[in-house]
Coordinates of C-alpha atoms in Angstrom, one line a residue:
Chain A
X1 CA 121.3 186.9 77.4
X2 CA 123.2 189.1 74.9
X3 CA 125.9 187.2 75.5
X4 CA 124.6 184.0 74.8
X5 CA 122.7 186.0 71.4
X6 CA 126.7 186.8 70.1
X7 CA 127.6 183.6 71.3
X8 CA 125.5 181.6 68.4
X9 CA 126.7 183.4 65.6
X10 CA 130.1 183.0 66.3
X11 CA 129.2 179.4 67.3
X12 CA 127.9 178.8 63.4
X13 CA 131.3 180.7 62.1
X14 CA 133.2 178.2 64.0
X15 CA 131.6 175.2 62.5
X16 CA 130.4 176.0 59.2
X17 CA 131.8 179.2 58.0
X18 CA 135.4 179.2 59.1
X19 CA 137.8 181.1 61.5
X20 CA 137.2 184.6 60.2
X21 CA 135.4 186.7 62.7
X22 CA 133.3 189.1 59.8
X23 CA 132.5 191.2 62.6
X24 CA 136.0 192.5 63.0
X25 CA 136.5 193.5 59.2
X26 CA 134.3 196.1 59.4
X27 CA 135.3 197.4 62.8
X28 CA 139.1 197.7 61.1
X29 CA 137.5 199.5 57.7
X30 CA 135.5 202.0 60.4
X31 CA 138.4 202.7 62.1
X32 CA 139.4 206.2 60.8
X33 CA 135.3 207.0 60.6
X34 CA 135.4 206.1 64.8
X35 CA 138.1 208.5 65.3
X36 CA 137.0 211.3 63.4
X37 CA 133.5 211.3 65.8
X38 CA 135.8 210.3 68.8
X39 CA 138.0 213.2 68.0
X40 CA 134.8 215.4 67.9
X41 CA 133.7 214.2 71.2
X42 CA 136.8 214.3 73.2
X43 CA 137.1 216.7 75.9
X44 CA 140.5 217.5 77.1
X45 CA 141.3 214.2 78.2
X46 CA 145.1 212.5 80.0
X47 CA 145.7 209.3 79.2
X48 CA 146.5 207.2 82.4
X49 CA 149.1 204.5 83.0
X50 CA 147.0 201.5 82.9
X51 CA 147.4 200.4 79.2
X52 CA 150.2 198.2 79.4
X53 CA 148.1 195.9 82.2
X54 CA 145.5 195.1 80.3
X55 CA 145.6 191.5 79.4
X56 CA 145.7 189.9 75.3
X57 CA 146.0 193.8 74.4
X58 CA 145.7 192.7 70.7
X59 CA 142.3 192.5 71.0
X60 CA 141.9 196.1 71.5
X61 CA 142.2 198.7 68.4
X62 CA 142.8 201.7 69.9
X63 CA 141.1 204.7 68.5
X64 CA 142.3 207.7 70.6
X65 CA 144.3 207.6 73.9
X66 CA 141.7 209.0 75.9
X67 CA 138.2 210.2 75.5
X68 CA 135.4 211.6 78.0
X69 CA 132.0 210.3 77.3
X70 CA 128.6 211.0 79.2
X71 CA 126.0 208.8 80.3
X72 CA 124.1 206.5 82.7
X73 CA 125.0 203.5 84.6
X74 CA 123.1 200.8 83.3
X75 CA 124.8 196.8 84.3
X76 CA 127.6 196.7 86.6
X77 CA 129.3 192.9 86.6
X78 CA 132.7 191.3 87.7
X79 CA 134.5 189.5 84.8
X80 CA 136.7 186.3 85.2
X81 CA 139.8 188.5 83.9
X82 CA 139.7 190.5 87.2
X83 CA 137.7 193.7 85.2
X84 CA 134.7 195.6 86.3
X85 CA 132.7 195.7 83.3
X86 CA 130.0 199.0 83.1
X87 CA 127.5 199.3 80.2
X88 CA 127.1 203.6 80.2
X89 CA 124.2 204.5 78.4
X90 CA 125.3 207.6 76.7
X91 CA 124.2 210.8 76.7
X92 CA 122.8 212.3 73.2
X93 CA 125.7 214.3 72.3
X94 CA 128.0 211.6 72.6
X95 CA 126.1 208.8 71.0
X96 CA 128.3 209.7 68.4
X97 CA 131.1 207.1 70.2
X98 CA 129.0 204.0 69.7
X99 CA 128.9 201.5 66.2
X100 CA 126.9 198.8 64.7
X101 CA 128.2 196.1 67.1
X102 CA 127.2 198.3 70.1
X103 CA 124.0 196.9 69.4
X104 CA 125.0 193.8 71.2
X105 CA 126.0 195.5 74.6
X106 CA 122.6 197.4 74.5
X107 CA 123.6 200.0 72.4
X108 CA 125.4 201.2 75.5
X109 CA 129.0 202.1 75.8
X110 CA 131.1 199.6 77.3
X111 CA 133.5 200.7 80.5
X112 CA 136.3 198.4 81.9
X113 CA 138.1 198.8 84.8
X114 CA 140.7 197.0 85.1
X115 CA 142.7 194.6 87.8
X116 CA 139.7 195.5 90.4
X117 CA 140.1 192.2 92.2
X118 CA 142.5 188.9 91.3
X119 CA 141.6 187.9 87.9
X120 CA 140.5 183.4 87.5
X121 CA 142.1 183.4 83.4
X122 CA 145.6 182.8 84.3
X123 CA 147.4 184.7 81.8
X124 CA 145.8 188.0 83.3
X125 CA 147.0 186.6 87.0
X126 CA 150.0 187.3 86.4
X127 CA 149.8 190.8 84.5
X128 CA 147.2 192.4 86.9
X129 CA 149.8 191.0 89.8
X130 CA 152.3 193.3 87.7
X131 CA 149.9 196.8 88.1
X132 CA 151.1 198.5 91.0
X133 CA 148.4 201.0 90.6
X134 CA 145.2 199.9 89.5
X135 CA 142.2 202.2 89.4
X136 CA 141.7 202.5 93.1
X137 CA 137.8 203.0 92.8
X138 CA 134.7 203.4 94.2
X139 CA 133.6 202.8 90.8
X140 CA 129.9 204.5 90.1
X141 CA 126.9 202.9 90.6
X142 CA 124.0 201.3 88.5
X143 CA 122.2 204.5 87.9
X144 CA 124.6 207.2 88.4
X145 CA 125.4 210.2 85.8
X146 CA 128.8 209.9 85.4
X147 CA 131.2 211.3 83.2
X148 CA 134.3 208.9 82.0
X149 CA 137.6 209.0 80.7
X150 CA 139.5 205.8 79.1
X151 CA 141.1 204.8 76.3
X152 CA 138.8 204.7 73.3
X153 CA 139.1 201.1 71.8
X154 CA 136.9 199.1 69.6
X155 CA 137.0 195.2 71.2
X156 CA 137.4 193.2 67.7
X157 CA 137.5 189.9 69.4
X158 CA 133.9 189.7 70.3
X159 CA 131.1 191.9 68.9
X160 CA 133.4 194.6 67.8
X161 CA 132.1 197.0 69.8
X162 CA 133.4 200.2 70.9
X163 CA 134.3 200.7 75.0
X164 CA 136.6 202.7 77.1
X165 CA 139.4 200.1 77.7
X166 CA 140.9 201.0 80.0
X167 CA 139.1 203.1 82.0
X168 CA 141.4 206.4 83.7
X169 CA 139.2 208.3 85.9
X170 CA 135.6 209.3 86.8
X171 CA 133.3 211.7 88.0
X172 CA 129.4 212.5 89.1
X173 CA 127.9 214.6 86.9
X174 CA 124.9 216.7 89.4
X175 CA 121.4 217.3 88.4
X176 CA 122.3 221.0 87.8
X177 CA 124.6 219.4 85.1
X178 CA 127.9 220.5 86.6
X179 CA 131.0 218.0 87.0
X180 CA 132.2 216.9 90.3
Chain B
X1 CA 144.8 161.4 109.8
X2 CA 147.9 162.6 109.5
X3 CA 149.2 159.8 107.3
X4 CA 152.5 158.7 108.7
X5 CA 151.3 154.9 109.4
X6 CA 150.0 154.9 106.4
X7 CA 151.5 152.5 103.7
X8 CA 151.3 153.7 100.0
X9 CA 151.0 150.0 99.0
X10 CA 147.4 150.0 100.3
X11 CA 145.3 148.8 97.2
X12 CA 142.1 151.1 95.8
X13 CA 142.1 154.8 95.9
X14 CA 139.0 155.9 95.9
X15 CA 135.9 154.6 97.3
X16 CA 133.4 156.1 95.6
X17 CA 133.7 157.8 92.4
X18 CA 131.1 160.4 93.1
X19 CA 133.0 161.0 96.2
X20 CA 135.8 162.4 94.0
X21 CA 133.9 164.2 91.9
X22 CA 132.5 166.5 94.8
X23 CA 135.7 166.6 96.7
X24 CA 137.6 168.0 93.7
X25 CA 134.5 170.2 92.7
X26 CA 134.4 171.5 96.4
X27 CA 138.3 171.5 96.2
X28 CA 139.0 173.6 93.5
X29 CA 135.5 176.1 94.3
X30 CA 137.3 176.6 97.7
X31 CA 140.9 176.4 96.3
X32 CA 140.3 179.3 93.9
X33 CA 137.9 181.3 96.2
X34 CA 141.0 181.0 99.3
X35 CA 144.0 182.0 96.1
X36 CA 141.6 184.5 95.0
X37 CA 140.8 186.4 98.3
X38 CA 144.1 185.6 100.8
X39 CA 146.5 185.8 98.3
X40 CA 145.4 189.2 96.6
X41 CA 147.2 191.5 99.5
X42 CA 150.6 190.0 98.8
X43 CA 150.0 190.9 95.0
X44 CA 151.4 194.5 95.3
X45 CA 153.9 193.2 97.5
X46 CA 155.4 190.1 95.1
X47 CA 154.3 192.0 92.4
X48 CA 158.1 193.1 91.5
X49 CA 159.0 189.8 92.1
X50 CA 160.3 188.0 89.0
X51 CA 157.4 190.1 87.1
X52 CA 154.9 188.2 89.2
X53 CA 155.7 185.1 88.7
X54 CA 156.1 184.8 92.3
X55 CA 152.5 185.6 92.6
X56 CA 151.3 183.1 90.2
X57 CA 153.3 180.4 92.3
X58 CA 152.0 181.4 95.6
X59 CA 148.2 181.3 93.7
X60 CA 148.3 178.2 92.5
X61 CA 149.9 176.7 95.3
X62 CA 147.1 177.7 97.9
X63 CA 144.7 176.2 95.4
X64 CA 146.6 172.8 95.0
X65 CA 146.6 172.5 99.2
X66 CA 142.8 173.4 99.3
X67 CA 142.1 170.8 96.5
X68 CA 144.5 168.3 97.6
X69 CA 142.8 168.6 101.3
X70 CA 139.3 168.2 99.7
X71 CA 140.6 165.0 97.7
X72 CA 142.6 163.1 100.7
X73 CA 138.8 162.7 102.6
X74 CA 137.7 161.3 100.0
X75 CA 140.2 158.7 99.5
X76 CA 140.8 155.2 100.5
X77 CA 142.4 155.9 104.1
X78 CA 146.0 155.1 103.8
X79 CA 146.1 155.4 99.8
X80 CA 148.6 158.1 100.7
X81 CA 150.8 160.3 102.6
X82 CA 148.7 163.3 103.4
X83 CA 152.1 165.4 103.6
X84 CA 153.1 163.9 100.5
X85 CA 150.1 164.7 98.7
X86 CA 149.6 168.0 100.0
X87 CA 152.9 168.7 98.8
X88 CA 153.1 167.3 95.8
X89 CA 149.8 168.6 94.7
X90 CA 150.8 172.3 96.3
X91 CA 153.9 172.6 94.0
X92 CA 151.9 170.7 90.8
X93 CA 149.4 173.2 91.0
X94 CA 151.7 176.2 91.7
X95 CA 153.7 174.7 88.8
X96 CA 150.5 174.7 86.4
X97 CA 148.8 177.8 86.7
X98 CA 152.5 179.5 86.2
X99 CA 153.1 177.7 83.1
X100 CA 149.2 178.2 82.1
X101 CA 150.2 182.2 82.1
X102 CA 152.9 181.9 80.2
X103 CA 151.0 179.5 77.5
X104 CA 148.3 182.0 77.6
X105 CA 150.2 185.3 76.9
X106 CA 151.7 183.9 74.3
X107 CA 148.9 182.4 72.4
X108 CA 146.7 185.8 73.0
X109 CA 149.9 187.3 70.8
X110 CA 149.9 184.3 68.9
X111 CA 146.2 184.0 67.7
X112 CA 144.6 187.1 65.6
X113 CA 142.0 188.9 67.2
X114 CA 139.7 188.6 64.7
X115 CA 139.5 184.8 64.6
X116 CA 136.7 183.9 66.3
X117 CA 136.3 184.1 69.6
X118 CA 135.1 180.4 69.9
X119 CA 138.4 179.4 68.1
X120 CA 140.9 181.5 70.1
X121 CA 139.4 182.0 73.7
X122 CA 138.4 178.4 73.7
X123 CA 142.1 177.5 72.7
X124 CA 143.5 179.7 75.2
X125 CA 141.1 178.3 77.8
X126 CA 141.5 175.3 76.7
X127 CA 145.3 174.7 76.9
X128 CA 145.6 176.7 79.7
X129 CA 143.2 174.2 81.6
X130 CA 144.8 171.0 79.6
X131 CA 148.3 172.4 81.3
X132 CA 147.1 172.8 85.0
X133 CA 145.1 169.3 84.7
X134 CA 148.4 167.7 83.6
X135 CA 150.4 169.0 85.8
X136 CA 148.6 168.6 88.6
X137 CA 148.0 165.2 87.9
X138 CA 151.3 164.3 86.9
X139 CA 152.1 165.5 90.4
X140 CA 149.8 163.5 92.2
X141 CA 150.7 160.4 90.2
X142 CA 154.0 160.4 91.9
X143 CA 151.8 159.5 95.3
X144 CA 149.2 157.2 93.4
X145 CA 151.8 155.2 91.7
X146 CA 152.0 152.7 93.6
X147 CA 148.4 152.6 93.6
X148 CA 147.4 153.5 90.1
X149 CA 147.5 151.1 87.3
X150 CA 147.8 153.4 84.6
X151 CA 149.6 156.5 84.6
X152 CA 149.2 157.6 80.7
X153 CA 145.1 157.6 81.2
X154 CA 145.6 159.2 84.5
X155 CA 147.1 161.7 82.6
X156 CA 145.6 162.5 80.1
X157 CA 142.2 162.6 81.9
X158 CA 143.5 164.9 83.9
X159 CA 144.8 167.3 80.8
X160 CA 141.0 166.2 79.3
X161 CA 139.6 167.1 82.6
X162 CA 141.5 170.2 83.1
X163 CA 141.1 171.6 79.6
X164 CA 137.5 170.7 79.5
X165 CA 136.6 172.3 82.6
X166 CA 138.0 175.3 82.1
X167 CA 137.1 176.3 78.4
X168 CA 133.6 175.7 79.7
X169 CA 133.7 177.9 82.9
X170 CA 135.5 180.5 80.8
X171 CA 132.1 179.8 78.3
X172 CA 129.5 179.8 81.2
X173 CA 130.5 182.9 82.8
X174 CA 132.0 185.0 79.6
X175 CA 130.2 184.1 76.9
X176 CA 126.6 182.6 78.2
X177 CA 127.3 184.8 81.3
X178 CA 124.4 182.7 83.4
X179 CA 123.3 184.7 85.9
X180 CA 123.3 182.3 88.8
X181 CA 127.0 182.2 88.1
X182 CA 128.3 185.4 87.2
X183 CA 126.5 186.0 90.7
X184 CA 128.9 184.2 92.5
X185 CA 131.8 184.3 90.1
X186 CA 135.0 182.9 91.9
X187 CA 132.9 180.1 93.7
X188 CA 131.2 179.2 90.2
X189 CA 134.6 179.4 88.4
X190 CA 136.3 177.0 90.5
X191 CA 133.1 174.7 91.2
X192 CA 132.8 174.4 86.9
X193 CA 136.5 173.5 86.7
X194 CA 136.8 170.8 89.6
X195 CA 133.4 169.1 88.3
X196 CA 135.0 168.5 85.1
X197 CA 138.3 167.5 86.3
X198 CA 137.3 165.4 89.2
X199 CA 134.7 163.6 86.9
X200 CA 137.8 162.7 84.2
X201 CA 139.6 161.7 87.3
X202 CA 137.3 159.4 88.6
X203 CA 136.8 157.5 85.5
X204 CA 140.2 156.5 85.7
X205 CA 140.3 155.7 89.2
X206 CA 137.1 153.7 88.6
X207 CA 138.2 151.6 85.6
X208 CA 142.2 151.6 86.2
X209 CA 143.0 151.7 89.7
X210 CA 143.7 148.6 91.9
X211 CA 140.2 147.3 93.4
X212 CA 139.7 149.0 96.8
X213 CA 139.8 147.0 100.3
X214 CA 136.2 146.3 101.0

């Protein structure tokens, strides 16, 4: 019900406030903070060529291009724009990559893959019928290790939290701590 | 059942409003589940294709014959032509979903970000919804007409009905995210958006069409 919990507030804006979203003005101000720590966090990272597909791209301020974080699989859900959305509870070290509005996806870190299956919204039909080369999966699991590498992004149309958006690749990370 | 005996000028359209509520819920639930799951291996293919516009004509289509199926049981037998009203409704939803991208890309660039997400998701949703409603209802008007009293309420009960239903299965399955429904997302999706638009449908073939035969 987090969902429903950021749904209220934004609910009373609506009505009685106005139209200015006050949880996005500090996720612009944080900006440069978010990519110093990013920038401290990133492992040598490519950026993939998924960017351009996904869909109302203004809602996304990217931080960096591309990021590796480290972490648990913790909710794995379809969304209506065609993404597989993964909350990765982070590791210690890289705890560092999450902010105040985190706290409304669990303090996790949000993951998106894109275009995994036809999107219901139909301005993202037609752009994830445009990717010729969505992430071909599997995707990980709801208890996995994983290390992940996306574009670092901080979503400021809804909680203003900070995900990997989109997501470029993925890998097990095994009990002896090595990557796979 | 095929429809060719049938004479448009038969009075009445629907028999029972409830009757048109489920068939366009069940319509559109099965509509957008056939779109979403036959239709997805041609993507790649008609991807290219007028930059996938193609696609988004082939999707809505197969929704519009699914829905259009769904309704024609539940009508007054002979209200129509069934070939008619598959087609019409075929190219009225094809029609609506393609123009309901290109609205919706161009609000997302329109609307800032950091409105809130109430104000400019529900607007997207909204307008997107109120464009395949009114399209596919001013489709399917050219095979009620004879039929229909009113063609401005049918309409705009359609946009109503359209828009309605799917800002609020955007809201039940983004925003509230109720389980139930984000368990079976393309089914729920669909079944949210055909209750709304087959209930704003009904009214008006309850209050404004011609009385049905007995």
């Amino acid at each position: 019900m987090v969902a429903a919990r950021r749904f209220l507030p934004a609910l009373i804006m609506a009505l009685g406030v106005g139209c200015a979203d006050r949880n996005a003005e500090p996720a612009t101000q944080n900006v440069s903070a978010l990519v110093s720590t990013a920038v401290q966090a990133t492992s040598p990272c490519t950026p993939g060529n998924q960017d351009r597909y996904v869909y109302r791209p203004a809602r996304l301020r990217s931080v960096t291009p591309c990021i590796r974080a480290h972490g648990t699989i913790v909710t794995r859900t379809m969304e209506a724009d065609g993404d597989i959305h993964l909350q990765l509870r982070l590791d210690a070290p890289d705890q560092v990559l999450l902010n105040a509005g985190s706290a409304e996806e669990g303090s996790n870190l949000v993951v998106e893959a894109i275009c995994q299956f036809p999107p219901l919204q139909a301005d993202a039909i037609r752009i994830c019928a445009t990717n010729p080369d969505p992430f071909p999966g599997p995707l990980p699991s709801v208890g996995d290790h994983v290390w992940m590498e996306g574009r670092y992004v901080v979503e400021v149309q809804h909680g203003a939290w900070t995900e990997l958006h989109p997501l470029y690749r993925w890998g097990t990370i095994t009990q002896q701590g090595t990557l796979k | 059942m095929s429809g060719r005996d049938a004479t448009a000028r038969t009075p009445g359209v629907a028999p029972s409003w409830i009757g048109w509520v489920l068939a366009t819920t069940v319509g559109l639930s099965a509509g957008t589940s056939v779109s979403t799951y036959l239709t997805a291996p041609l993507s790649a293919m008609l991807s290219p294709v007028l930059a996938g516009m193609l696609f988004m004509l082939l999707y809505g289509a197969a929704i519009g014959l699914v829905l259009a199926g769904a309704q024609y049981f539940a009508m007054q037998r002979g209200t129509v032509v069934l070939r008619a009203w598959l087609m019409v409704s075929a190219l009225g939803a094809s029609a609506g979903y393609a123009l309901a991208a290109v609205a919706g890309e161009w609000m997302g660039n329109l609307i800032s970000p950091t409105v809130s997400v109430v104000i400019s998701e529900g607007t997207i949703e909204s307008v997107g919804g109120a464009i395949i409603g009114l399209v596919i209802g001013g489709a399917q008007w050219w095979c009620l007409r004879t039929v229909m009293l009113h063609r401005r309420k049918w309409m705009i009960a359609s946009a109503i009905g359209g828009a309605l239903g799917y800002s609020l299965a955007a809201a039940a399955l983004e925003l509230f995210e109720v389980p139930i429904l984000k368990a079976h997302l393309v089914l729920s999706y669909g079944a949210i958006f055909g209750l709304f638009l087959g209930a704003a449908q009904a009214a008006v073939l309850r209050t404004s069409g011609r009385e049905p035969n007995p």
